[in-house]
mmCIF file of N, CA, C and O in Angstrom:
data_model
loop_
_atom_site.group_PDB
_atom_site.id
_atom_site.type_symbol
_atom_site.label_atom_id
_atom_site.label_comp_id
_atom_site.label_asym_id
_atom_site.label_seq_id
_atom_site.Cartn_x
_atom_site.Cartn_y
_atom_site.Cartn_z
ATOM 1 N N MET E 381 -6.988 -14.973 22.524
ATOM 2 C CA MET E 381 -6.745 -16.371 22.318
ATOM 3 C C MET E 381 -5.577 -16.501 21.328
ATOM 4 O O MET E 381 -5.573 -15.874 20.271
ATOM 5 N N ILE E 382 -4.605 -17.305 21.650
ATOM 6 C CA ILE E 382 -3.469 -17.551 20.772
ATOM 7 C C ILE E 382 -3.838 -18.662 19.798
ATOM 8 O O ILE E 382 -4.237 -19.747 20.200
ATOM 9 N N LEU E 383 -3.713 -18.366 18.491
ATOM 10 C CA LEU E 383 -4.038 -19.346 17.452
ATOM 11 C C LEU E 383 -2.818 -20.145 17.019
ATOM 12 O O LEU E 383 -2.953 -21.232 16.473
ATOM 13 N N GLY E 384 -1.636 -19.603 17.238
ATOM 14 C CA GLY E 384 -0.404 -20.273 16.828
ATOM 15 C C GLY E 384 0.662 -19.244 16.520
ATOM 16 O O GLY E 384 0.565 -18.089 16.933
ATOM 17 N N SER E 385 1.680 -19.663 15.790
ATOM 18 C CA SER E 385 2.789 -18.782 15.423
ATOM 19 C C SER E 385 2.836 -18.589 13.915
ATOM 20 O O SER E 385 2.606 -19.530 13.158
ATOM 21 N N ASP E 386 3.184 -17.383 13.506
ATOM 22 C CA ASP E 386 3.365 -17.081 12.095
ATOM 23 C C ASP E 386 4.675 -17.709 11.629
ATOM 24 O O ASP E 386 5.728 -17.422 12.200
ATOM 25 N N PRO E 387 4.638 -18.599 10.627
ATOM 26 C CA PRO E 387 5.864 -19.256 10.198
ATOM 27 C C PRO E 387 6.915 -18.291 9.640
ATOM 28 O O PRO E 387 8.106 -18.551 9.732
ATOM 29 N N ALA E 388 6.488 -17.166 9.083
ATOM 30 C CA ALA E 388 7.426 -16.222 8.476
ATOM 31 C C ALA E 388 8.166 -15.378 9.514
ATOM 32 O O ALA E 388 9.348 -15.097 9.358
ATOM 33 N N THR E 389 7.468 -14.971 10.584
ATOM 34 C CA THR E 389 8.074 -14.059 11.560
ATOM 35 C C THR E 389 8.326 -14.705 12.915
ATOM 36 O O THR E 389 9.091 -14.177 13.708
ATOM 37 N N GLY E 390 7.627 -15.798 13.201
ATOM 38 C CA GLY E 390 7.731 -16.427 14.509
ATOM 39 C C GLY E 390 6.871 -15.756 15.572
ATOM 40 O O GLY E 390 6.822 -16.199 16.714
ATOM 41 N N LEU E 391 6.167 -14.681 15.198
ATOM 42 C CA LEU E 391 5.303 -13.979 16.148
ATOM 43 C C LEU E 391 4.011 -14.757 16.383
ATOM 44 O O LEU E 391 3.546 -15.484 15.504
ATOM 45 N N GLU E 392 3.437 -14.572 17.572
ATOM 46 C CA GLU E 392 2.156 -15.205 17.879
ATOM 47 C C GLU E 392 1.061 -14.588 17.019
ATOM 48 O O GLU E 392 1.075 -13.384 16.733
ATOM 49 N N VAL E 393 0.102 -15.412 16.616
ATOM 50 C CA VAL E 393 -1.092 -14.940 15.928
ATOM 51 C C VAL E 393 -2.229 -15.041 16.937
ATOM 52 O O VAL E 393 -2.500 -16.122 17.469
ATOM 53 N N LEU E 394 -2.859 -13.912 17.208
ATOM 54 C CA LEU E 394 -3.883 -13.829 18.246
ATOM 55 C C LEU E 394 -5.246 -13.532 17.648
ATOM 56 O O LEU E 394 -5.346 -12.856 16.615
ATOM 57 N N LEU E 395 -6.291 -13.995 18.299
ATOM 58 C CA LEU E 395 -7.662 -13.604 17.992
ATOM 59 C C LEU E 395 -8.130 -12.773 19.173
ATOM 60 O O LEU E 395 -8.175 -13.269 20.305
ATOM 61 N N LEU E 396 -8.441 -11.507 18.909
ATOM 62 C CA LEU E 396 -8.839 -10.585 19.964
ATOM 63 C C LEU E 396 -10.203 -9.994 19.648
ATOM 64 O O LEU E 396 -10.651 -10.022 18.503
ATOM 65 N N LYS E 397 -10.841 -9.443 20.674
ATOM 66 C CA LYS E 397 -12.144 -8.805 20.469
ATOM 67 C C LYS E 397 -12.007 -7.318 20.774
ATOM 68 O O LYS E 397 -11.517 -6.932 21.822
ATOM 69 N N GLY E 398 -12.434 -6.514 19.815
ATOM 70 C CA GLY E 398 -12.408 -5.073 19.962
ATOM 71 C C GLY E 398 -13.815 -4.512 19.940
ATOM 72 O O GLY E 398 -14.794 -5.262 19.899
ATOM 73 N N PRO E 399 -13.936 -3.198 19.918
ATOM 74 C CA PRO E 399 -15.258 -2.581 19.944
ATOM 75 C C PRO E 399 -16.098 -2.861 18.695
ATOM 76 O O PRO E 399 -17.318 -2.745 18.728
ATOM 77 N N TYR E 400 -15.455 -3.253 17.582
ATOM 78 C CA TYR E 400 -16.189 -3.511 16.346
ATOM 79 C C TYR E 400 -16.240 -4.988 15.994
ATOM 80 O O TYR E 400 -16.606 -5.359 14.891
ATOM 81 N N GLY E 401 -15.832 -5.844 16.924
ATOM 82 C CA GLY E 401 -15.879 -7.280 16.685
ATOM 83 C C GLY E 401 -14.507 -7.911 16.824
ATOM 84 O O GLY E 401 -13.551 -7.296 17.298
ATOM 85 N N PHE E 402 -14.404 -9.148 16.398
ATOM 86 C CA PHE E 402 -13.151 -9.897 16.520
ATOM 87 C C PHE E 402 -12.176 -9.503 15.424
ATOM 88 O O PHE E 402 -12.582 -9.082 14.336
ATOM 89 N N TYR E 403 -10.886 -9.665 15.713
ATOM 90 C CA TYR E 403 -9.848 -9.419 14.723
ATOM 91 C C TYR E 403 -8.632 -10.282 15.027
ATOM 92 O O TYR E 403 -8.417 -10.706 16.157
ATOM 93 N N ALA E 404 -7.870 -10.566 13.969
ATOM 94 C CA ALA E 404 -6.615 -11.302 14.107
ATOM 95 C C ALA E 404 -5.495 -10.279 14.226
ATOM 96 O O ALA E 404 -5.533 -9.228 13.591
ATOM 97 N N GLN E 405 -4.518 -10.595 15.067
ATOM 98 C CA GLN E 405 -3.384 -9.689 15.267
ATOM 99 C C GLN E 405 -2.092 -10.479 15.237
ATOM 100 O O GLN E 405 -2.000 -11.565 15.799
ATOM 101 N N LEU E 406 -1.082 -9.905 14.605
ATOM 102 C CA LEU E 406 0.233 -10.520 14.515
ATOM 103 C C LEU E 406 1.121 -9.940 15.607
ATOM 104 O O LEU E 406 1.490 -8.776 15.564
ATOM 105 N N GLY E 407 1.429 -10.748 16.614
ATOM 106 C CA GLY E 407 2.264 -10.311 17.735
ATOM 107 C C GLY E 407 1.457 -9.633 18.827
ATOM 108 O O GLY E 407 0.312 -9.234 18.626
ATOM 109 N N GLN E 408 2.084 -9.520 19.999
ATOM 110 C CA GLN E 408 1.454 -8.861 21.140
ATOM 111 C C GLN E 408 1.397 -7.349 20.913
ATOM 112 O O GLN E 408 2.181 -6.798 20.137
ATOM 113 N N THR E 409 0.483 -6.678 21.588
ATOM 114 C CA THR E 409 0.394 -5.224 21.511
ATOM 115 C C THR E 409 1.572 -4.633 22.280
ATOM 116 O O THR E 409 1.743 -4.918 23.469
ATOM 117 N N PRO E 410 2.403 -3.815 21.622
ATOM 118 C CA PRO E 410 3.575 -3.257 22.296
ATOM 119 C C PRO E 410 3.192 -2.179 23.311
ATOM 120 O O PRO E 410 2.106 -1.603 23.245
ATOM 121 N N GLN E 411 4.102 -1.924 24.248
ATOM 122 C CA GLN E 411 3.877 -0.860 25.248
ATOM 123 C C GLN E 411 3.761 0.497 24.561
ATOM 124 O O GLN E 411 2.980 1.338 24.969
ATOM 125 N N ASP E 412 4.587 0.712 23.520
ATOM 126 C CA ASP E 412 4.573 1.962 22.761
ATOM 127 C C ASP E 412 3.325 1.976 21.874
ATOM 128 O O ASP E 412 3.253 1.268 20.873
ATOM 129 N N LYS E 413 2.327 2.762 22.233
ATOM 130 C CA LYS E 413 1.050 2.778 21.523
ATOM 131 C C LYS E 413 1.152 3.396 20.126
ATOM 132 O O LYS E 413 0.225 3.283 19.331
ATOM 133 N N SER E 414 2.277 4.033 19.800
ATOM 134 C CA SER E 414 2.429 4.583 18.459
ATOM 135 C C SER E 414 2.794 3.494 17.453
ATOM 136 O O SER E 414 2.661 3.681 16.254
ATOM 137 N N VAL E 415 3.258 2.331 17.943
ATOM 138 C CA VAL E 415 3.574 1.196 17.082
ATOM 139 C C VAL E 415 2.355 0.279 17.043
ATOM 140 O O VAL E 415 1.899 -0.202 18.068
ATOM 141 N N LYS E 416 1.825 0.076 15.847
ATOM 142 C CA LYS E 416 0.629 -0.753 15.695
ATOM 143 C C LYS E 416 1.001 -2.087 15.047
ATOM 144 O O LYS E 416 1.599 -2.115 13.981
ATOM 145 N N PRO E 417 0.613 -3.200 15.664
ATOM 146 C CA PRO E 417 0.853 -4.499 15.026
ATOM 147 C C PRO E 417 -0.106 -4.701 13.853
ATOM 148 O O PRO E 417 -1.140 -4.035 13.750
ATOM 149 N N LYS E 418 0.240 -5.606 12.956
ATOM 150 C CA LYS E 418 -0.619 -5.929 11.815
ATOM 151 C C LYS E 418 -1.902 -6.551 12.338
ATOM 152 O O LYS E 418 -1.876 -7.468 13.162
ATOM 153 N N ARG E 419 -3.039 -6.034 11.871
ATOM 154 C CA ARG E 419 -4.352 -6.517 12.293
ATOM 155 C C ARG E 419 -5.248 -6.715 11.090
ATOM 156 O O ARG E 419 -5.097 -6.052 10.079
ATOM 157 N N ALA E 420 -6.211 -7.626 11.234
ATOM 158 C CA ALA E 420 -7.200 -7.872 10.185
ATOM 159 C C ALA E 420 -8.526 -8.227 10.842
ATOM 160 O O ALA E 420 -8.568 -9.052 11.760
ATOM 161 N N ALA E 421 -9.596 -7.605 10.369
ATOM 162 C CA ALA E 421 -10.930 -7.883 10.911
ATOM 163 C C ALA E 421 -11.314 -9.331 10.629
ATOM 164 O O ALA E 421 -11.056 -9.858 9.554
ATOM 165 N N TRP E 422 -11.921 -9.967 11.620
ATOM 166 C CA TRP E 422 -12.424 -11.328 11.455
ATOM 167 C C TRP E 422 -13.790 -11.225 10.778
ATOM 168 O O TRP E 422 -14.659 -10.498 11.244
ATOM 169 N N PRO E 423 -14.028 -11.922 9.663
ATOM 170 C CA PRO E 423 -15.314 -11.816 8.964
ATOM 171 C C PRO E 423 -16.481 -12.203 9.870
ATOM 172 O O PRO E 423 -16.413 -13.174 10.614
ATOM 173 N N LYS E 424 -17.540 -11.429 9.760
ATOM 174 C CA LYS E 424 -18.716 -11.649 10.606
ATOM 175 C C LYS E 424 -19.396 -12.979 10.305
ATOM 176 O O LYS E 424 -20.066 -13.534 11.156
ATOM 177 N N ASN E 425 -19.207 -13.506 9.076
ATOM 178 C CA ASN E 425 -19.860 -14.771 8.719
ATOM 179 C C ASN E 425 -19.084 -15.990 9.211
ATOM 180 O O ASN E 425 -19.541 -17.106 9.052
ATOM 181 N N LEU E 426 -17.898 -15.792 9.816
ATOM 182 C CA LEU E 426 -17.124 -16.895 10.392
ATOM 183 C C LEU E 426 -17.207 -16.826 11.911
ATOM 184 O O LEU E 426 -16.820 -15.825 12.502
ATOM 185 N N PRO E 427 -17.712 -17.872 12.555
ATOM 186 C CA PRO E 427 -17.793 -17.835 14.019
ATOM 187 C C PRO E 427 -16.391 -17.764 14.640
ATOM 188 O O PRO E 427 -15.486 -18.496 14.241
ATOM 189 N N ALA E 428 -16.231 -16.879 15.597
ATOM 190 C CA ALA E 428 -14.937 -16.720 16.265
ATOM 191 C C ALA E 428 -14.543 -18.002 16.995
ATOM 192 O O ALA E 428 -13.356 -18.297 17.139
ATOM 193 N N ALA E 429 -15.522 -18.776 17.424
ATOM 194 C CA ALA E 429 -15.233 -20.022 18.139
ATOM 195 C C ALA E 429 -14.514 -21.034 17.255
ATOM 196 O O ALA E 429 -13.811 -21.908 17.760
ATOM 197 N N SER E 430 -14.664 -20.906 15.939
ATOM 198 C CA SER E 430 -14.008 -21.843 15.027
ATOM 199 C C SER E 430 -12.741 -21.244 14.401
ATOM 200 O O SER E 430 -12.243 -21.745 13.392
ATOM 201 N N ALA E 431 -12.211 -20.182 15.002
ATOM 202 C CA ALA E 431 -11.016 -19.513 14.471
ATOM 203 C C ALA E 431 -9.834 -20.467 14.456
ATOM 204 O O ALA E 431 -9.626 -21.241 15.382
ATOM 205 N N ASP E 432 -9.069 -20.406 13.355
ATOM 206 C CA ASP E 432 -7.874 -21.237 13.251
ATOM 207 C C ASP E 432 -6.720 -20.416 12.673
ATOM 208 O O ASP E 432 -6.915 -19.341 12.116
ATOM 209 N N LEU E 433 -5.525 -20.944 12.820
ATOM 210 C CA LEU E 433 -4.315 -20.248 12.392
ATOM 211 C C LEU E 433 -4.305 -20.014 10.885
ATOM 212 O O LEU E 433 -3.962 -18.919 10.425
ATOM 213 N N ASP E 434 -4.707 -20.995 10.100
ATOM 214 C CA ASP E 434 -4.673 -20.880 8.642
ATOM 215 C C ASP E 434 -5.530 -19.712 8.160
ATOM 216 O O ASP E 434 -5.096 -18.900 7.341
ATOM 217 N N THR E 435 -6.748 -19.598 8.666
ATOM 218 C CA THR E 435 -7.643 -18.510 8.277
ATOM 219 C C THR E 435 -7.076 -17.169 8.721
ATOM 220 O O THR E 435 -7.091 -16.201 7.963
ATOM 221 N N ALA E 436 -6.564 -17.110 9.938
ATOM 222 C CA ALA E 436 -5.998 -15.862 10.445
ATOM 223 C C ALA E 436 -4.815 -15.398 9.597
ATOM 224 O O ALA E 436 -4.697 -14.213 9.283
ATOM 225 N N LEU E 437 -3.953 -16.318 9.194
ATOM 226 C CA LEU E 437 -2.808 -15.954 8.363
ATOM 227 C C LEU E 437 -3.255 -15.439 6.995
ATOM 228 O O LEU E 437 -2.658 -14.505 6.449
ATOM 229 N N LYS E 438 -4.296 -16.022 6.429
ATOM 230 C CA LYS E 438 -4.829 -15.541 5.153
ATOM 231 C C LYS E 438 -5.368 -14.125 5.293
ATOM 232 O O LYS E 438 -5.157 -13.279 4.419
ATOM 233 N N LEU E 439 -6.077 -13.857 6.391
ATOM 234 C CA LEU E 439 -6.619 -12.519 6.609
ATOM 235 C C LEU E 439 -5.499 -11.503 6.834
ATOM 236 O O LEU E 439 -5.562 -10.382 6.328
ATOM 237 N N LEU E 440 -4.478 -11.892 7.564
ATOM 238 C CA LEU E 440 -3.358 -10.986 7.828
ATOM 239 C C LEU E 440 -2.531 -10.715 6.573
ATOM 240 O O LEU E 440 -1.800 -9.723 6.510
ATOM 241 N N ALA E 441 -2.629 -11.579 5.574
ATOM 242 C CA ALA E 441 -1.901 -11.390 4.318
ATOM 243 C C ALA E 441 -2.589 -10.389 3.387
ATOM 244 O O ALA E 441 -2.031 -10.021 2.359
ATOM 245 N N LEU E 442 -3.799 -9.957 3.731
ATOM 246 C CA LEU E 442 -4.538 -9.015 2.891
ATOM 247 C C LEU E 442 -4.029 -7.595 3.096
ATOM 248 O O LEU E 442 -3.579 -7.269 4.175
ATOM 249 N N PRO E 443 -4.101 -6.725 2.104
ATOM 250 C CA PRO E 443 -4.566 -7.007 0.757
ATOM 251 C C PRO E 443 -3.534 -7.830 0.005
ATOM 252 O O PRO E 443 -2.346 -7.771 0.278
ATOM 253 N N ARG E 444 -4.018 -8.591 -0.960
ATOM 254 C CA ARG E 444 -3.101 -9.405 -1.757
ATOM 255 C C ARG E 444 -3.328 -9.124 -3.235
ATOM 256 O O ARG E 444 -4.443 -8.827 -3.665
ATOM 257 N N GLN E 445 -2.248 -9.186 -3.981
ATOM 258 C CA GLN E 445 -2.316 -8.923 -5.405
ATOM 259 C C GLN E 445 -2.733 -10.184 -6.141
ATOM 260 O O GLN E 445 -2.148 -11.254 -5.952
ATOM 261 N N LEU E 446 -3.777 -10.053 -6.965
ATOM 262 C CA LEU E 446 -4.268 -11.182 -7.757
ATOM 263 C C LEU E 446 -3.493 -11.315 -9.057
ATOM 264 O O LEU E 446 -3.388 -12.395 -9.608
ATOM 265 N N GLY E 447 -3.000 -10.212 -9.550
ATOM 266 C CA GLY E 447 -2.283 -10.209 -10.824
ATOM 267 C C GLY E 447 -2.374 -8.826 -11.439
ATOM 268 O O GLY E 447 -2.776 -7.866 -10.789
ATOM 269 N N LEU E 448 -2.010 -8.735 -12.700
ATOM 270 C CA LEU E 448 -2.062 -7.468 -13.421
ATOM 271 C C LEU E 448 -3.248 -7.457 -14.370
ATOM 272 O O LEU E 448 -3.590 -8.478 -14.978
ATOM 273 N N HIS E 449 -3.877 -6.293 -14.503
ATOM 274 C CA HIS E 449 -4.997 -6.132 -15.421
ATOM 275 C C HIS E 449 -4.475 -6.315 -16.841
ATOM 276 O O HIS E 449 -3.442 -5.753 -17.205
ATOM 277 N N PRO E 450 -5.164 -7.116 -17.674
ATOM 278 C CA PRO E 450 -4.641 -7.410 -19.010
ATOM 279 C C PRO E 450 -4.548 -6.192 -19.925
ATOM 280 O O PRO E 450 -3.722 -6.162 -20.824
ATOM 281 N N GLU E 451 -5.381 -5.168 -19.687
ATOM 282 C CA GLU E 451 -5.362 -3.992 -20.566
ATOM 283 C C GLU E 451 -4.470 -2.880 -20.032
ATOM 284 O O GLU E 451 -3.747 -2.253 -20.798
ATOM 285 N N THR E 452 -4.527 -2.622 -18.724
ATOM 286 C CA THR E 452 -3.773 -1.495 -18.167
ATOM 287 C C THR E 452 -2.408 -1.904 -17.631
ATOM 288 O O THR E 452 -1.533 -1.060 -17.484
ATOM 289 N N GLY E 453 -2.253 -3.183 -17.295
ATOM 290 C CA GLY E 453 -0.992 -3.635 -16.712
ATOM 291 C C GLY E 453 -0.840 -3.238 -15.254
ATOM 292 O O GLY E 453 0.204 -3.480 -14.650
ATOM 293 N N LYS E 454 -1.864 -2.632 -14.675
ATOM 294 C CA LYS E 454 -1.816 -2.222 -13.270
ATOM 295 C C LYS E 454 -2.313 -3.363 -12.380
ATOM 296 O O LYS E 454 -3.111 -4.194 -12.806
ATOM 297 N N PRO E 455 -1.838 -3.403 -11.120
ATOM 298 C CA PRO E 455 -2.218 -4.511 -10.239
ATOM 299 C C PRO E 455 -3.693 -4.504 -9.855
ATOM 300 O O PRO E 455 -4.311 -3.452 -9.738
ATOM 301 N N ILE E 456 -4.210 -5.706 -9.654
ATOM 302 C CA ILE E 456 -5.557 -5.906 -9.113
ATOM 303 C C ILE E 456 -5.361 -6.525 -7.736
ATOM 304 O O ILE E 456 -4.680 -7.534 -7.595
ATOM 305 N N GLU E 457 -5.940 -5.887 -6.712
ATOM 306 C CA GLU E 457 -5.806 -6.375 -5.337
ATOM 307 C C GLU E 457 -7.154 -6.814 -4.789
ATOM 308 O O GLU E 457 -8.188 -6.268 -5.155
ATOM 309 N N ALA E 458 -7.131 -7.785 -3.890
ATOM 310 C CA ALA E 458 -8.322 -8.254 -3.191
ATOM 311 C C ALA E 458 -8.133 -7.996 -1.708
ATOM 312 O O ALA E 458 -7.026 -8.160 -1.174
ATOM 313 N N SER E 459 -9.210 -7.576 -1.050
ATOM 314 C CA SER E 459 -9.146 -7.328 0.389
ATOM 315 C C SER E 459 -10.557 -7.366 0.973
ATOM 316 O O SER E 459 -11.528 -7.620 0.259
ATOM 317 N N ILE E 460 -10.642 -7.120 2.261
ATOM 318 C CA ILE E 460 -11.932 -7.041 2.947
ATOM 319 C C ILE E 460 -12.041 -5.649 3.544
ATOM 320 O O ILE E 460 -11.111 -5.166 4.190
ATOM 321 N N GLY E 461 -13.166 -5.010 3.311
ATOM 322 C CA GLY E 461 -13.398 -3.669 3.829
ATOM 323 C C GLY E 461 -14.634 -3.617 4.701
ATOM 324 O O GLY E 461 -15.207 -4.645 5.071
ATOM 325 N N ARG E 462 -15.049 -2.431 4.978
ATOM 326 C CA ARG E 462 -16.206 -2.197 5.841
ATOM 327 C C ARG E 462 -17.473 -2.879 5.328
ATOM 328 O O ARG E 462 -18.307 -3.334 6.094
ATOM 329 N N PHE E 463 -17.610 -2.938 4.001
ATOM 330 C CA PHE E 463 -18.818 -3.508 3.410
ATOM 331 C C PHE E 463 -18.604 -4.905 2.847
ATOM 332 O O PHE E 463 -19.395 -5.391 2.054
ATOM 333 N N GLY E 464 -17.517 -5.551 3.239
ATOM 334 C CA GLY E 464 -17.252 -6.905 2.791
ATOM 335 C C GLY E 464 -16.082 -6.973 1.834
ATOM 336 O O GLY E 464 -15.323 -6.015 1.661
ATOM 337 N N PRO E 465 -15.920 -8.121 1.148
ATOM 338 C CA PRO E 465 -14.784 -8.307 0.252
ATOM 339 C C PRO E 465 -14.904 -7.430 -0.996
ATOM 340 O O PRO E 465 -16.001 -7.150 -1.469
ATOM 341 N N TYR E 466 -13.734 -7.009 -1.525
ATOM 342 C CA TYR E 466 -13.735 -6.162 -2.709
ATOM 343 C C TYR E 466 -12.454 -6.351 -3.516
ATOM 344 O O TYR E 466 -11.470 -6.908 -3.035
ATOM 345 N N LEU E 467 -12.502 -5.864 -4.765
ATOM 346 C CA LEU E 467 -11.337 -5.798 -5.636
ATOM 347 C C LEU E 467 -10.997 -4.332 -5.847
ATOM 348 O O LEU E 467 -11.889 -3.487 -5.921
ATOM 349 N N LYS E 468 -9.703 -4.054 -5.983
ATOM 350 C CA LYS E 468 -9.250 -2.690 -6.224
ATOM 351 C C LYS E 468 -8.338 -2.693 -7.447
ATOM 352 O O LYS E 468 -7.445 -3.528 -7.566
ATOM 353 N N HIS E 469 -8.609 -1.752 -8.360
ATOM 354 C CA HIS E 469 -7.777 -1.597 -9.560
ATOM 355 C C HIS E 469 -7.756 -0.125 -9.945
ATOM 356 O O HIS E 469 -8.809 0.496 -10.098
ATOM 357 N N ASP E 470 -6.567 0.426 -10.057
ATOM 358 C CA ASP E 470 -6.388 1.796 -10.529
ATOM 359 C C ASP E 470 -7.246 2.793 -9.748
ATOM 360 O O ASP E 470 -7.877 3.674 -10.320
ATOM 361 N N GLY E 471 -7.322 2.615 -8.423
ATOM 362 C CA GLY E 471 -8.079 3.529 -7.572
ATOM 363 C C GLY E 471 -9.576 3.283 -7.546
ATOM 364 O O GLY E 471 -10.306 3.995 -6.862
ATOM 365 N N MET E 472 -10.050 2.286 -8.279
ATOM 366 C CA MET E 472 -11.480 1.964 -8.303
ATOM 367 C C MET E 472 -11.725 0.702 -7.485
ATOM 368 O O MET E 472 -10.879 -0.188 -7.452
ATOM 369 N N PHE E 473 -12.883 0.635 -6.848
ATOM 370 C CA PHE E 473 -13.239 -0.485 -5.986
ATOM 371 C C PHE E 473 -14.500 -1.158 -6.515
ATOM 372 O O PHE E 473 -15.413 -0.490 -6.977
ATOM 373 N N LYS E 474 -14.544 -2.484 -6.421
ATOM 374 C CA LYS E 474 -15.726 -3.250 -6.842
ATOM 375 C C LYS E 474 -15.981 -4.341 -5.808
ATOM 376 O O LYS E 474 -15.090 -5.128 -5.491
ATOM 377 N N SER E 475 -17.183 -4.376 -5.274
ATOM 378 C CA SER E 475 -17.536 -5.390 -4.287
ATOM 379 C C SER E 475 -17.538 -6.777 -4.909
ATOM 380 O O SER E 475 -17.865 -6.948 -6.081
ATOM 381 N N ILE E 476 -17.172 -7.757 -4.102
ATOM 382 C CA ILE E 476 -17.209 -9.161 -4.492
ATOM 383 C C ILE E 476 -18.484 -9.737 -3.882
ATOM 384 O O ILE E 476 -18.818 -9.410 -2.742
ATOM 385 N N PRO E 477 -19.218 -10.591 -4.600
ATOM 386 C CA PRO E 477 -20.413 -11.193 -3.985
ATOM 387 C C PRO E 477 -20.064 -11.845 -2.645
ATOM 388 O O PRO E 477 -18.990 -12.431 -2.488
ATOM 389 N N LYS E 478 -20.960 -11.734 -1.701
ATOM 390 C CA LYS E 478 -20.713 -12.246 -0.346
ATOM 391 C C LYS E 478 -20.412 -13.747 -0.329
ATOM 392 O O LYS E 478 -19.770 -14.242 0.569
ATOM 393 N N ALA E 479 -20.867 -14.477 -1.349
ATOM 394 C CA ALA E 479 -20.603 -15.917 -1.408
ATOM 395 C C ALA E 479 -19.121 -16.189 -1.655
ATOM 396 O O ALA E 479 -18.628 -17.261 -1.336
ATOM 397 N N GLU E 480 -18.400 -15.232 -2.233
ATOM 398 C CA GLU E 480 -16.967 -15.361 -2.484
ATOM 399 C C GLU E 480 -16.206 -14.680 -1.356
ATOM 400 O O GLU E 480 -16.748 -13.849 -0.646
ATOM 401 N N THR E 481 -14.964 -15.026 -1.218
ATOM 402 C CA THR E 481 -14.112 -14.298 -0.279
ATOM 403 C C THR E 481 -12.821 -13.951 -0.981
ATOM 404 O O THR E 481 -12.438 -14.603 -1.951
ATOM 405 N N CYS E 482 -12.154 -12.921 -0.494
ATOM 406 C CA CYS E 482 -10.914 -12.514 -1.151
ATOM 407 C C CYS E 482 -9.782 -13.481 -0.850
ATOM 408 O O CYS E 482 -8.727 -13.392 -1.459
ATOM 409 N N THR E 483 -9.974 -14.430 0.045
ATOM 410 C CA THR E 483 -8.934 -15.420 0.292
ATOM 411 C C THR E 483 -9.112 -16.665 -0.566
ATOM 412 O O THR E 483 -8.217 -17.486 -0.633
ATOM 413 N N THR E 484 -10.265 -16.807 -1.236
ATOM 414 C CA THR E 484 -10.478 -17.988 -2.072
ATOM 415 C C THR E 484 -10.567 -17.662 -3.552
ATOM 416 O O THR E 484 -10.746 -18.551 -4.355
ATOM 417 N N LEU E 485 -10.436 -16.388 -3.923
ATOM 418 C CA LEU E 485 -10.423 -16.042 -5.339
ATOM 419 C C LEU E 485 -9.195 -16.643 -5.996
ATOM 420 O O LEU E 485 -8.148 -16.762 -5.357
ATOM 421 N N PRO E 486 -9.286 -17.017 -7.266
ATOM 422 C CA PRO E 486 -8.106 -17.557 -7.942
ATOM 423 C C PRO E 486 -6.939 -16.581 -7.868
ATOM 424 O O PRO E 486 -7.115 -15.378 -7.994
ATOM 425 N N TRP E 487 -5.772 -17.113 -7.652
ATOM 426 C CA TRP E 487 -4.585 -16.301 -7.476
ATOM 427 C C TRP E 487 -3.415 -16.997 -8.134
ATOM 428 O O TRP E 487 -3.043 -18.096 -7.753
ATOM 429 N N ARG E 488 -2.898 -16.382 -9.169
ATOM 430 C CA ARG E 488 -1.761 -16.926 -9.899
ATOM 431 C C ARG E 488 -1.971 -18.394 -10.256
ATOM 432 O O ARG E 488 -1.113 -19.232 -10.020
ATOM 433 N N GLY E 489 -3.181 -18.713 -10.730
ATOM 434 C CA GLY E 489 -3.466 -20.065 -11.170
ATOM 435 C C GLY E 489 -3.831 -21.030 -10.064
ATOM 436 O O GLY E 489 -4.049 -22.194 -10.299
ATOM 437 N N GLN E 490 -3.937 -20.564 -8.828
ATOM 438 C CA GLN E 490 -4.301 -21.431 -7.711
ATOM 439 C C GLN E 490 -5.717 -21.130 -7.292
ATOM 440 O O GLN E 490 -6.262 -20.067 -7.602
ATOM 441 N N SER E 491 -6.356 -22.044 -6.550
ATOM 442 C CA SER E 491 -7.728 -21.816 -6.113
ATOM 443 C C SER E 491 -7.798 -21.185 -4.733
ATOM 444 O O SER E 491 -8.867 -20.838 -4.284
ATOM 445 N N SER E 492 -6.684 -21.047 -4.046
ATOM 446 C CA SER E 492 -6.687 -20.382 -2.742
ATOM 447 C C SER E 492 -5.307 -19.832 -2.451
ATOM 448 O O SER E 492 -4.367 -20.064 -3.194
ATOM 449 N N CYS E 493 -5.175 -19.115 -1.352
ATOM 450 C CA CYS E 493 -3.897 -18.504 -0.983
ATOM 451 C C CYS E 493 -2.830 -19.537 -0.729
ATOM 452 O O CYS E 493 -3.052 -20.522 -0.151
#
């Protein structure tokens, strides 16, 4: 299903179903199977029937940097993994409560991406 076009690249944003569930993809799958388009898993708690371009673009933007750690100065990133949303800092991972998502965590003083 085509959700729309990515404003940055002009490529189509698609919602596809794979063996592990739905995912968003940036652009069509190329003939050359060694080239992989950008993909992001669709969260299981969001019904695929309600998929929209805005949500897909947020997922495709992951992982995203939230800022720098105040003590180490190293970046803190938010993303979604096999076990749900998480934060990554200096090679360490910490799960985010399921009620939160990595697309709605505060980012550079904003409440969403």
